[in-house]
CSV table of C-alpha atoms in Angstrom, one decimal:
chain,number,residue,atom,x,y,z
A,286,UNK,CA,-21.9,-26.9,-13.3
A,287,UNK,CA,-19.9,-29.8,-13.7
A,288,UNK,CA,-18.0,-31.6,-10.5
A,289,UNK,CA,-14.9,-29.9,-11.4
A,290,UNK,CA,-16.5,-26.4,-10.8
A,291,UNK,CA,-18.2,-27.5,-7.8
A,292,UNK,CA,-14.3,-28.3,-6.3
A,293,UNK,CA,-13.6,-25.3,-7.6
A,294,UNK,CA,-16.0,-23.5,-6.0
A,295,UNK,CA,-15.6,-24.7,-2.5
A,296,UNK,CA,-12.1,-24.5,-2.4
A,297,UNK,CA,-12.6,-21.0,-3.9
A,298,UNK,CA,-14.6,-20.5,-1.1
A,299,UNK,CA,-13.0,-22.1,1.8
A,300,UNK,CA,-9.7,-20.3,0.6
A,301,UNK,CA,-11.6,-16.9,1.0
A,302,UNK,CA,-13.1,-17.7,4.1
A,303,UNK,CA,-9.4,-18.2,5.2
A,304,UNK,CA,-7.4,-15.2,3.9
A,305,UNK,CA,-8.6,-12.4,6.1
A,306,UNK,CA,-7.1,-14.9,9.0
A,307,UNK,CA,-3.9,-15.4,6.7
A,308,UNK,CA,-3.6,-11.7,6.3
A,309,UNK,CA,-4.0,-10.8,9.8
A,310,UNK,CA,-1.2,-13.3,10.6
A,311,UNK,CA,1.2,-11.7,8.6
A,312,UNK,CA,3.6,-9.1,10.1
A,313,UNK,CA,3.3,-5.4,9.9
A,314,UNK,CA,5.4,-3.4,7.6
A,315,UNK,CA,8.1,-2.0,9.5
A,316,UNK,CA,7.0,1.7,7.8
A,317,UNK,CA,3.5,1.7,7.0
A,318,UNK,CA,2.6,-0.9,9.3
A,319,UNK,CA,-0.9,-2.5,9.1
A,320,UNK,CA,-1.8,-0.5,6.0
A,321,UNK,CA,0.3,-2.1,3.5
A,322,UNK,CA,-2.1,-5.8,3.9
A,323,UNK,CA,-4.4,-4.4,1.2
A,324,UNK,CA,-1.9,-5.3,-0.9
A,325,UNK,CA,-3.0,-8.8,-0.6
A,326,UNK,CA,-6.0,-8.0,-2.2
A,327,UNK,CA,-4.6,-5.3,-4.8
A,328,UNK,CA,-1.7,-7.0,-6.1
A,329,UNK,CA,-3.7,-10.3,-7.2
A,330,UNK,CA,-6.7,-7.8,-8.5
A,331,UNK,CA,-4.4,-6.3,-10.3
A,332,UNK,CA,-3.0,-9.2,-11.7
A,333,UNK,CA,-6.1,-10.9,-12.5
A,334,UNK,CA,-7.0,-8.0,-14.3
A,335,UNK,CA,-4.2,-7.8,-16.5
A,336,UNK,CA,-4.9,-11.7,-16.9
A,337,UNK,CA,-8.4,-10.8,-18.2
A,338,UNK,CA,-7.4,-8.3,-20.6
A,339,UNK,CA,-4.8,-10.7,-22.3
A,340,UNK,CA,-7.6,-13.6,-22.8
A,341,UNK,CA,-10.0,-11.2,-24.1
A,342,UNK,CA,-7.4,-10.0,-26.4
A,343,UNK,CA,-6.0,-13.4,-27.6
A,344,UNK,CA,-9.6,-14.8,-27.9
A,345,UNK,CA,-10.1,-11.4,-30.1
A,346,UNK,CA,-7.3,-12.9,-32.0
A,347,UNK,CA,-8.9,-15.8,-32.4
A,348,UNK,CA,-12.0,-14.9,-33.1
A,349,UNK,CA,-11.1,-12.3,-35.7
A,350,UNK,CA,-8.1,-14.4,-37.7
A,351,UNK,CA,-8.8,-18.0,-37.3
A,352,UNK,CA,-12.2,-17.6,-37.8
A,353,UNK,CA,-13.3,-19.6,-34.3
A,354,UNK,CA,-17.4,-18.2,-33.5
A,355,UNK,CA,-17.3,-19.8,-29.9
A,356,UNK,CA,-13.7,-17.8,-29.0
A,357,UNK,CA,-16.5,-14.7,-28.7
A,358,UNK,CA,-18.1,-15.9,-25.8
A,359,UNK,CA,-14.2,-16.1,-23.9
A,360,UNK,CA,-14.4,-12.5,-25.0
A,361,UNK,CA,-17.2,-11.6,-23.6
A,362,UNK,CA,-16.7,-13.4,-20.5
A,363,UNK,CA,-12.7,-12.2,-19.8
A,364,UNK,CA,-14.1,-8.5,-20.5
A,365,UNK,CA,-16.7,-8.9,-17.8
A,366,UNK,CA,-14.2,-10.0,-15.8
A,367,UNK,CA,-11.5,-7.4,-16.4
A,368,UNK,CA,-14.2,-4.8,-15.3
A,369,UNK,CA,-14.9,-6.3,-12.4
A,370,UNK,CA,-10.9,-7.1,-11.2
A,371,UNK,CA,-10.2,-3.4,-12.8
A,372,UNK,CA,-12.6,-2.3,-10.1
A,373,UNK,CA,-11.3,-4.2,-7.4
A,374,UNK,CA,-7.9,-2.7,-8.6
A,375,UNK,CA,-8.7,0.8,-8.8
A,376,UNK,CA,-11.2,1.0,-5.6
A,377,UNK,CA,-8.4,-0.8,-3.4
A,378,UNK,CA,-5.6,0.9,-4.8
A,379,UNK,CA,-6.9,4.6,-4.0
A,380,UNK,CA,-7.3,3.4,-0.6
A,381,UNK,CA,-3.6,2.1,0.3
A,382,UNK,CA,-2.2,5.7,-1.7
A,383,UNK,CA,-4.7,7.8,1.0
A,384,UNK,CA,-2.5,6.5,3.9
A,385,UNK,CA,0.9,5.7,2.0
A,386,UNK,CA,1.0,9.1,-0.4
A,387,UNK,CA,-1.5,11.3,1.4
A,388,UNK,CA,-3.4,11.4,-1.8
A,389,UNK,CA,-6.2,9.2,-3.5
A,390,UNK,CA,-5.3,9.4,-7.1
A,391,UNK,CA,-2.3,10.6,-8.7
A,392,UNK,CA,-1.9,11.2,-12.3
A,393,UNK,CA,1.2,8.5,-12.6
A,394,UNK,CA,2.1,6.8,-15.2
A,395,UNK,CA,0.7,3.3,-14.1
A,396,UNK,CA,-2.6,4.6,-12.4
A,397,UNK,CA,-3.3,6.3,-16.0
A,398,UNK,CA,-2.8,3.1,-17.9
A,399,UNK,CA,-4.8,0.9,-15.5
A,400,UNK,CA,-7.6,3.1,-15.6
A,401,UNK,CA,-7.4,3.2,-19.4
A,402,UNK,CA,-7.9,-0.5,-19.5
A,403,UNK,CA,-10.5,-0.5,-17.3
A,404,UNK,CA,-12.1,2.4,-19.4
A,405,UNK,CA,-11.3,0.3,-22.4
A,406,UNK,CA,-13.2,-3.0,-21.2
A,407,UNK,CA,-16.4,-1.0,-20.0
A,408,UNK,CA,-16.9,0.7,-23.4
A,409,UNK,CA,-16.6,-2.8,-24.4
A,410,UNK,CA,-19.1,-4.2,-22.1
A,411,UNK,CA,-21.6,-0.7,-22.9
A,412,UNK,CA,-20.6,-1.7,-27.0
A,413,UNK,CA,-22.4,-5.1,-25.8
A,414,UNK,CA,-25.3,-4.0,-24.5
A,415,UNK,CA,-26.1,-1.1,-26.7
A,416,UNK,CA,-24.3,-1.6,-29.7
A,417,UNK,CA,-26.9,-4.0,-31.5
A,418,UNK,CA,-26.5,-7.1,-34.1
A,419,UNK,CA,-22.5,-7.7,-35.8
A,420,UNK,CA,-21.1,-5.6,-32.1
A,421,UNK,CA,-19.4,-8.6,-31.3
A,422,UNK,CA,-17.0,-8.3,-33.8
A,423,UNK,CA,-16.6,-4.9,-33.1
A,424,UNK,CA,-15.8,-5.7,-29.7
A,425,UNK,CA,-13.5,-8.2,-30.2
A,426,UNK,CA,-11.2,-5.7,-32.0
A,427,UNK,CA,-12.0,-3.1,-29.5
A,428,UNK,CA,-10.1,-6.1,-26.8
A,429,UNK,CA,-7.5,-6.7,-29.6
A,430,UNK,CA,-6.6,-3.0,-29.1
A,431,UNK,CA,-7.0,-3.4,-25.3
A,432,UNK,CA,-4.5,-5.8,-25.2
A,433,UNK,CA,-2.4,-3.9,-27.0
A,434,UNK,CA,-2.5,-1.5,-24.4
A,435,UNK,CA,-1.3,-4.6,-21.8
A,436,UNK,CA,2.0,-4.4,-22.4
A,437,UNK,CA,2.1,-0.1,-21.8
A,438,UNK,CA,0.4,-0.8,-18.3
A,439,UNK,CA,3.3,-3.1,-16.9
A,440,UNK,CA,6.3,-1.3,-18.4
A,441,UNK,CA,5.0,2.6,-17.9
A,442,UNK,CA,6.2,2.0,-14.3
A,443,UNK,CA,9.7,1.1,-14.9
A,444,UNK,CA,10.2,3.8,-17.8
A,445,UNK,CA,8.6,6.8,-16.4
A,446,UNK,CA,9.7,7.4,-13.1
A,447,UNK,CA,7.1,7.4,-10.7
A,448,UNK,CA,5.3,7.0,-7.2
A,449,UNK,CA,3.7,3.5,-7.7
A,450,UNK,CA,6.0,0.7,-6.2
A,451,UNK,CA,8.3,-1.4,-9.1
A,452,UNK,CA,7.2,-4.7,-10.3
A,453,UNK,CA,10.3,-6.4,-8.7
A,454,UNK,CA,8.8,-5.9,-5.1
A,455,UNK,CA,7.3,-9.6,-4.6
A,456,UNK,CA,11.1,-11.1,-4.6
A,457,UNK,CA,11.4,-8.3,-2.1
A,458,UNK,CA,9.1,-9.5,0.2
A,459,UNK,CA,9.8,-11.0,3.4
A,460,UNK,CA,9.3,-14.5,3.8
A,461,UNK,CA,6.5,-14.1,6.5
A,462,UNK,CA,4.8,-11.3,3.9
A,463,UNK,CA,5.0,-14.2,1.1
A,464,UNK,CA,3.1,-17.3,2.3
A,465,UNK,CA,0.1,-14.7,2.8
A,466,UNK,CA,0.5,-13.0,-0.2
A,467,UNK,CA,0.7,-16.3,-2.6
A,468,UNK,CA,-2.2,-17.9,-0.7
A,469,UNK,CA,-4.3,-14.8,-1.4
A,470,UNK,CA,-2.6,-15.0,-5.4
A,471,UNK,CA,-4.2,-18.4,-5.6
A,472,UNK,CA,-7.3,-17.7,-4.1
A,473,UNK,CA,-7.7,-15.1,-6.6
A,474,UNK,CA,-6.7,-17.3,-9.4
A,475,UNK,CA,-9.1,-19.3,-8.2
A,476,UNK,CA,-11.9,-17.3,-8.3
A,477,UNK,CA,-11.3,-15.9,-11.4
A,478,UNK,CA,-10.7,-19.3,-13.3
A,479,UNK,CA,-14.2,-20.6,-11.8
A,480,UNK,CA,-15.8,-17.1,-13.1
A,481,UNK,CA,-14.4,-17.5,-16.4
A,482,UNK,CA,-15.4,-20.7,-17.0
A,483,UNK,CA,-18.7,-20.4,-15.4
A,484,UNK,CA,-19.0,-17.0,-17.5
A,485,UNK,CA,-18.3,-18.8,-20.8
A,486,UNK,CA,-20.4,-21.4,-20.6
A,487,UNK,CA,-23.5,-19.2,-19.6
A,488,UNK,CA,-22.4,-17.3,-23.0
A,489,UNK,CA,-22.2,-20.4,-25.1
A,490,UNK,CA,-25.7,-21.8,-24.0
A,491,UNK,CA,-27.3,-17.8,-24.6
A,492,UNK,CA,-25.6,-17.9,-28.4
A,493,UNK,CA,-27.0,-21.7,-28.5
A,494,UNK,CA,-30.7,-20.6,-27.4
A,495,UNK,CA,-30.4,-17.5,-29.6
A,496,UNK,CA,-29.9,-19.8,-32.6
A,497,UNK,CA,-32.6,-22.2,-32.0
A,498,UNK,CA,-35.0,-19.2,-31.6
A,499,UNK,CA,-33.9,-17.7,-34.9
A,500,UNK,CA,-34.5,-21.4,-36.2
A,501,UNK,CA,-37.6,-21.4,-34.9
A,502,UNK,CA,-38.6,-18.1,-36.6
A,503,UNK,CA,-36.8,-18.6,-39.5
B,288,UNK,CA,2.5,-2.0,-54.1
B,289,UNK,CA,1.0,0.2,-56.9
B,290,UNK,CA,-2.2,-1.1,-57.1
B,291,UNK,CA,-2.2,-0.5,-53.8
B,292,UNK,CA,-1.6,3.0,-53.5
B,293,UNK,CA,-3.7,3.6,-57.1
B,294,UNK,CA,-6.7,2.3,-55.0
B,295,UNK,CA,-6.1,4.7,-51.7
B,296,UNK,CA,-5.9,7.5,-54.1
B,297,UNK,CA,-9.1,7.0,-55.8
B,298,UNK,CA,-10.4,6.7,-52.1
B,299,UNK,CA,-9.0,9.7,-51.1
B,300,UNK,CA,-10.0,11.6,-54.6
B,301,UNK,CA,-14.0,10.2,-54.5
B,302,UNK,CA,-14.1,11.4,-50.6
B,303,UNK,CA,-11.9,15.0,-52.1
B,304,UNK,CA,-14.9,15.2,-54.8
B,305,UNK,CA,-17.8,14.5,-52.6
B,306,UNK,CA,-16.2,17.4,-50.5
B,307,UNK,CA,-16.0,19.5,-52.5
B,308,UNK,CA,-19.1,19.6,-54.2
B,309,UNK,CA,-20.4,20.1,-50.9
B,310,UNK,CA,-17.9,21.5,-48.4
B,311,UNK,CA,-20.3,20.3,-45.5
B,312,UNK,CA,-17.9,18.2,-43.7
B,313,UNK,CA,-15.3,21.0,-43.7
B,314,UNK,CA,-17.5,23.9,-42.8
B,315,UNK,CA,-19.2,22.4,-40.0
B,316,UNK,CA,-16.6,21.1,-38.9
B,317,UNK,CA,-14.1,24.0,-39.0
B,318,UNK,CA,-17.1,25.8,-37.3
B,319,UNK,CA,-17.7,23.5,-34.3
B,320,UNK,CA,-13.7,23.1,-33.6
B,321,UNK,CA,-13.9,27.5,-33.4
B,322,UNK,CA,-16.5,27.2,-31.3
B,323,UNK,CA,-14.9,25.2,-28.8
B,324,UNK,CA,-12.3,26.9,-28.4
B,325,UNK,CA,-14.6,30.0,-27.8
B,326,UNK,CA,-16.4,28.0,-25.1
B,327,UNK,CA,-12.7,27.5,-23.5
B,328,UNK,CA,-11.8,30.7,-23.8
B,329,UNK,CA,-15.2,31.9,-21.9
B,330,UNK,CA,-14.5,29.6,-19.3
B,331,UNK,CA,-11.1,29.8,-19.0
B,332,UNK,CA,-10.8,33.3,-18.7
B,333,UNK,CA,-9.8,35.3,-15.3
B,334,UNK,CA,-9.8,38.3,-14.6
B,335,UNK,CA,-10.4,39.3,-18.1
B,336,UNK,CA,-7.0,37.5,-19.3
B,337,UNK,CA,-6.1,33.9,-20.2
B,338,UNK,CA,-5.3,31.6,-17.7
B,339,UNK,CA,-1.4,30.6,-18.5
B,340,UNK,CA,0.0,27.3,-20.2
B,341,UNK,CA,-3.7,26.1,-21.2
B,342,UNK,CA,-3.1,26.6,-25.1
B,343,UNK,CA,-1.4,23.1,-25.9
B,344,UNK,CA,-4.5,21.5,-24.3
B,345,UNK,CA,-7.1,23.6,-25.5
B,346,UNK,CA,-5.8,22.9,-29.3
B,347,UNK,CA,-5.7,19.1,-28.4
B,348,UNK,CA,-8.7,18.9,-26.8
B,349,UNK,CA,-10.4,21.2,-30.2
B,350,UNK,CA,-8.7,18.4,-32.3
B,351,UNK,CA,-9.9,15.7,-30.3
B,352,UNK,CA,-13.9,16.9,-30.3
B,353,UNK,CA,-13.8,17.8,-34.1
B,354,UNK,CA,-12.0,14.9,-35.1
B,355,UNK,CA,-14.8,12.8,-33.2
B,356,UNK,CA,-17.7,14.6,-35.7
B,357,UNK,CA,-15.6,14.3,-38.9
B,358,UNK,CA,-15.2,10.9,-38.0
B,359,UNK,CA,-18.8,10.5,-37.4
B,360,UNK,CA,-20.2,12.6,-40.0
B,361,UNK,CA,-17.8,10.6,-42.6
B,362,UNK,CA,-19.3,7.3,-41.8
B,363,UNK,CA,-22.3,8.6,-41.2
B,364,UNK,CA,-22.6,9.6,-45.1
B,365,UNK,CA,-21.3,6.6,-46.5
B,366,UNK,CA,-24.0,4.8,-44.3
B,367,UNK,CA,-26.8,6.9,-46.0
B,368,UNK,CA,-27.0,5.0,-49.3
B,369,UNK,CA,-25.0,2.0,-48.0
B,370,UNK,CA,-21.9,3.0,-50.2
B,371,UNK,CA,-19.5,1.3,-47.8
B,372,UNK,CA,-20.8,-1.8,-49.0
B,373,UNK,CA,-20.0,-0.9,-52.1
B,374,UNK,CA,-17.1,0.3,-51.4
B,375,UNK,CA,-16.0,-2.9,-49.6
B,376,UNK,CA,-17.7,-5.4,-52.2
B,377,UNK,CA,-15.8,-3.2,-54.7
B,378,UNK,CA,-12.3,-5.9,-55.9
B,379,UNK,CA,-9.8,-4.1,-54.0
B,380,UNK,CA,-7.6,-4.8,-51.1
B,381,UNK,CA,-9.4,-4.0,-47.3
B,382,UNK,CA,-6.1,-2.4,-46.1
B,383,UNK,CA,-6.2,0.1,-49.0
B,384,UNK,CA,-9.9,1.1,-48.6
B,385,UNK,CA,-9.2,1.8,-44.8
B,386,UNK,CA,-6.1,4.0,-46.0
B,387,UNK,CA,-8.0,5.9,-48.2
B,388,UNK,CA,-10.6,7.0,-45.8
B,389,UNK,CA,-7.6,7.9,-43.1
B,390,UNK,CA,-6.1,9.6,-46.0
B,391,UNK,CA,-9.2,11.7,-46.5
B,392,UNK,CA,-9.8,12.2,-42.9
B,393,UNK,CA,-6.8,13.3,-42.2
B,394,UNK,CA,-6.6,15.5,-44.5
B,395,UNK,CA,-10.0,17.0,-43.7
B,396,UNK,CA,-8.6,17.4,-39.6
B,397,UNK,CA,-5.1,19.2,-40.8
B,398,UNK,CA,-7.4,22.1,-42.8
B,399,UNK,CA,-9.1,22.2,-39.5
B,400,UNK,CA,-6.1,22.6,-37.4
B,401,UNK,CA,-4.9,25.5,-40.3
B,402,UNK,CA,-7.8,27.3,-38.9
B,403,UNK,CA,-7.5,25.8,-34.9
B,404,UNK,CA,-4.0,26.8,-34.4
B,405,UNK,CA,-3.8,30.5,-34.8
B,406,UNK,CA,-7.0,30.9,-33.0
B,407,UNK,CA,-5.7,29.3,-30.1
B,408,UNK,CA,-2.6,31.6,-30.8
B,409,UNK,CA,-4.5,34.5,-30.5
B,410,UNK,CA,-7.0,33.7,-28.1
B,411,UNK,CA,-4.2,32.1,-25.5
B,412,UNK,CA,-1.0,34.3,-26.1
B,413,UNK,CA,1.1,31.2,-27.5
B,414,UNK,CA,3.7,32.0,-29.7
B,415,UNK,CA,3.4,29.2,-32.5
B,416,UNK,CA,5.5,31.0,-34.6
B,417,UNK,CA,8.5,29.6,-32.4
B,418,UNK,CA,8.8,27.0,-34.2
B,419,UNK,CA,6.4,26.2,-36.3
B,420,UNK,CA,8.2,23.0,-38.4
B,421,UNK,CA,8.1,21.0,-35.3
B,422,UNK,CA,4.8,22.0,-34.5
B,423,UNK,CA,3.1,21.0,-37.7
B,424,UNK,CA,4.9,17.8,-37.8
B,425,UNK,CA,3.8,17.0,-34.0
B,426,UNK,CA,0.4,17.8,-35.1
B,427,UNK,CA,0.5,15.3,-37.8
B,428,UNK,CA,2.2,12.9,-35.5
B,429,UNK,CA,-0.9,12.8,-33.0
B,430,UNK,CA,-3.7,13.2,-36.1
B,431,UNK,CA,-1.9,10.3,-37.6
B,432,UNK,CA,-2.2,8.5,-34.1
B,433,UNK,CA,-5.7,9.7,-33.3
B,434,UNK,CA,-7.8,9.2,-36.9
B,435,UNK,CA,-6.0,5.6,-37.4
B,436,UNK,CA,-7.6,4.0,-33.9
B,437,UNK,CA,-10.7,6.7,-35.5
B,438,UNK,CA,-11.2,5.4,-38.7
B,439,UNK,CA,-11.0,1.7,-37.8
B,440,UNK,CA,-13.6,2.5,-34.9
B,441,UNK,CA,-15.6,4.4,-37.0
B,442,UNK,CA,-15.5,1.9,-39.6
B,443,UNK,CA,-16.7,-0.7,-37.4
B,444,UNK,CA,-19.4,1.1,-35.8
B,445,UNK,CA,-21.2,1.7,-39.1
B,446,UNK,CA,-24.1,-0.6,-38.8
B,447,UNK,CA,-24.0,-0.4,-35.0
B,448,UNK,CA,-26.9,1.3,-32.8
B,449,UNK,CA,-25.7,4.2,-30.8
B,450,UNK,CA,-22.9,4.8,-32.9
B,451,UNK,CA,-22.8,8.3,-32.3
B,452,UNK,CA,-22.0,7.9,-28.1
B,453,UNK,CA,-20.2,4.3,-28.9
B,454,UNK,CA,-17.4,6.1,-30.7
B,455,UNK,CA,-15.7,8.9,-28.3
B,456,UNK,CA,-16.5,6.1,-25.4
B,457,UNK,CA,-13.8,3.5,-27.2
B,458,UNK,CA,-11.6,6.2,-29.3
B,459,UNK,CA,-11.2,8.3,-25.9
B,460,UNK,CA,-9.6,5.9,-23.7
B,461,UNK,CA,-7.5,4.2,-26.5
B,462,UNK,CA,-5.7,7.1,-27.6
B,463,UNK,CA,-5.1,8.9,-24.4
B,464,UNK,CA,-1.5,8.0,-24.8
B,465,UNK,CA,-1.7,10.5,-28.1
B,466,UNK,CA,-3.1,12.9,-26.0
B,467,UNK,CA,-0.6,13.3,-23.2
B,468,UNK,CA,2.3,12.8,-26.0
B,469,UNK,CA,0.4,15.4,-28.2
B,470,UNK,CA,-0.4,17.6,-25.4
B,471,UNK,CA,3.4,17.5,-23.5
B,472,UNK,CA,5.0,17.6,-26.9
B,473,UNK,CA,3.2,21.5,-28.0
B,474,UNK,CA,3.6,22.5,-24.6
B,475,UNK,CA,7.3,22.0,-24.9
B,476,UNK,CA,7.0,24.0,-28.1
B,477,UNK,CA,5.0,26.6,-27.0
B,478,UNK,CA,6.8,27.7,-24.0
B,479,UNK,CA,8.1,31.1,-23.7
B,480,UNK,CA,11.8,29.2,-24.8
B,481,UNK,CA,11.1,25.9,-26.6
B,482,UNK,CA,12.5,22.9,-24.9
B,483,UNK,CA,13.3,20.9,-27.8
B,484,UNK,CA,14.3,17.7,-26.6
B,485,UNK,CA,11.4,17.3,-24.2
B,486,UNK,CA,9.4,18.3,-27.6
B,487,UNK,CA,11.9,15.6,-29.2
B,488,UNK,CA,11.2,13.1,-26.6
B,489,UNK,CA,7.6,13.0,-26.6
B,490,UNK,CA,7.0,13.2,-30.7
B,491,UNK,CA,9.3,10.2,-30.7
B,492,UNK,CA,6.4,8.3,-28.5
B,493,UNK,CA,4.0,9.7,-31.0
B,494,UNK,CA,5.7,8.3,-33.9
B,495,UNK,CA,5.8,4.8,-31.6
B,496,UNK,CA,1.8,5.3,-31.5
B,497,UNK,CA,1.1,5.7,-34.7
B,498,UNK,CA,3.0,2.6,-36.0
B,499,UNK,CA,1.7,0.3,-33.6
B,500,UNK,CA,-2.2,2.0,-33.9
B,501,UNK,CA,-1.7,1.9,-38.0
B,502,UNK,CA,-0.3,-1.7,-38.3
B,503,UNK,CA,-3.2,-3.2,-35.5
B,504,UNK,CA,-5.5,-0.5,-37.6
B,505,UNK,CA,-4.4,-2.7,-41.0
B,506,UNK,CA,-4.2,-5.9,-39.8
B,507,UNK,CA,-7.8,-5.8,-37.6
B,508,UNK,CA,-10.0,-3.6,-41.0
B,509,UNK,CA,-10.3,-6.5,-42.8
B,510,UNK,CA,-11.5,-9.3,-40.3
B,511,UNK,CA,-13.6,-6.8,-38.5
B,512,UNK,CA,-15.4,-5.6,-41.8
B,513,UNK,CA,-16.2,-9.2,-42.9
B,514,UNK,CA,-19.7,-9.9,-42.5
């Protein structure tokens, strides 16, 4: 770890040990009351999600048409990391629609897509594991075609009509609602910057140990 | 251009001969797509008749699982004697290989769904004689959609362990968006009176799928096939 990650890391950490208190200082919904504060966590899960799936999909790109070995292991890394926001996303999500909707899951349009991506990034993560020598080119256009799929997530809300609240609701947010919400967006940058990075590098040295053992036996 | 479409049809005619001089692809396969929809009909049954509205998704669902073993089987016979390699050492553009095998694929799936739709028909009370232009061509629309993510997948998976779980777990969730398009689409045709621009609507969607799936499908076969 170099000093910048350790930074990282504590303020990562400090900020996290701060939100719930952030959160709890922000006032109630005037409808749903205490129950809409997930949405701190949800909305930057979600978003940090989305954010994994387009750096896997660009470091697809670049790994597949500009030839550049080491943009697999950002592949690897922002498709870990979209199963693991994706799962944030779709365990925190169900719990605000229980007490908003009266339902867990509802077939809508956005729920679908999400849970599509996140269905897409795990068969990339089981192609990983299982799939044997050359699967990370095969993954990285299985993430190509994952971020294609990016863009049909954010928009299915706004062209089907649907339950799931419109994308234009942060400018709607009061201005007690937005202090908490931002600080928990950055914490959640934070973390998932730090991961990435940490990720990444733990990928590079594995490739880098891989080839001196093939050296070795070679 | 010509060259091009010279070297998808000799794909297309070498996959046609091997067929035929066989016909193991399209028997077993035309076999296991009746049998599903037999198991659907067992267990979608009350009360000795069939449940209502569950044709469009039976037939999708029948084209989805068969498609998944032709796919399979395809690659699984150009693995045997490593004639992919051949195929792709052979001097002749990547796009128009993986055209050729879509070609042949689909073809393969449509002779399937000759024998899949009546059954379904038949088995489900759905009156696919309604209209049955519209039908056909929002049949091909989602075959088109579903064997061009298929064939790239399939493609890639070639020299990859587990190949045979690997593919429906990545062709599944990509080309959901076929399925509810497909499945929405035959429904609106198969209703007691067609709704045509519902049927309209969603083969539109489908034709949106299969350009985007085709052109990633072109662009990704060759860089992904590379060794």
């Amino acid at each position: 770890m170099t000093r910048s990650t350790v930074v990282m890391l504590a303020l990562a950490a400090g900020m996290f040990a701060m939100a719930p208190f952030v959160i709890d200082a922000a006032p109630n919904e005037a409808t749903m009351g205490l129950v809409y504060k997930i949405y701190f966590f949800h909305m930057p899960s979600a978003w940090m999600f989305l954010t994994a799936a387009v750096v896997a999909g660009v470091a697809s790109f670049r790994l597949l048409f500009l030839k550049r070995p080491r943009a697999e292991h950002w592949v690897t890394a922002a498709a870990e990391l979209a199963v693991l926001f994706g799962a944030f996303t779709l365990v925190t999500g169900p719990l605000w629609a229980r007490k908003a909707w009266g339902v867990w899951w509802v077939w809508d349009a956005r729920l679908t897509s999400s849970l599509m991506l996140f269905m897409i990034f795990v068969a990339y993560t089981l192609l990983k594991k299982y799939g044997g020598p050359g699967s990370d080119k095969l993954g990285a256009g299985l993430a190509l075609f994952g971020m294609a799929n990016v863009p049909f997530v954010y928009w299915s809300v706004n062209v089907w009509r649907t339950l799931h609240p419109k994308t234009s609701v942060i400018p709607s947010l009061e201005p007690g609602m937005r202090g908490p919400f931002w600080f928990c967006f950055l914490a959640f940058m934070l973390l998932f910057t730090l991961v990435l990075i940490l990720r990444t590098d733990l990928e590079k040295r594995r490739s880098e140990l891989d080839a001196l053992y093939l050296a070795e036996e070679g | 251009m010509t060259a091009f479409f010279r070297i998808v049809w000799i794909v297309v005619k070498k996959d046609i001969t091997v067929e035929v001089r066989s016909f193991e692809l399209l028997s077993t396969t035309v076999f296991f797509a009746i049998t599903v929809v037999l198991m659907f009909s067992f267990s979608l049954v009350v009360e000795g008749r069939p449940v209502q509205e569950v044709a469009p998704a039976i037939l999708w669902i029948a084209i989805a699982f068969s498609g998944t073993l032709a796919l399979g089987r395809t690659f699984e016979r150009e693995r045997q004697n490593d004639t992919l390699r051949a195929l792709l050492l052979a001097p002749a553009d990547r796009p128009a290989i993986y055209v050729g095998k879509l070609v042949g694929i689909l073809l393969l799936l449509m002779l399937v769904e000759i024998v899949l739709v009546p059954l379904v028909g038949l088995f489900f009370n759905a009156p696919i004689f309604a209209e049955p232009v519209r039908l056909a061509i929002t049949l091909a629309a989602g075959s088109l959609g579903f064997c061009a993510v298929g064939t790239l997948f399939a493609a890639m998976l070639v020299r990859a362990r587990s190949r045979d779980v690997l593919l429906p777990i990545m062709l599944y969730p990509m080309t959901v968006p076929v399925m509810i398009a497909g499945v929405r689409g035959t429904a609106a045709l198969l209703q007691p009176t067609p709704d045509l621009a519902i049927a309209q609507f969603w083969l539109g969607l489908l034709g949106a799928f299969d350009v985007v799936f085709v052109i990633l499908a072109l662009w990704t076969f060759d860089p992904v096939m590379t060794d």
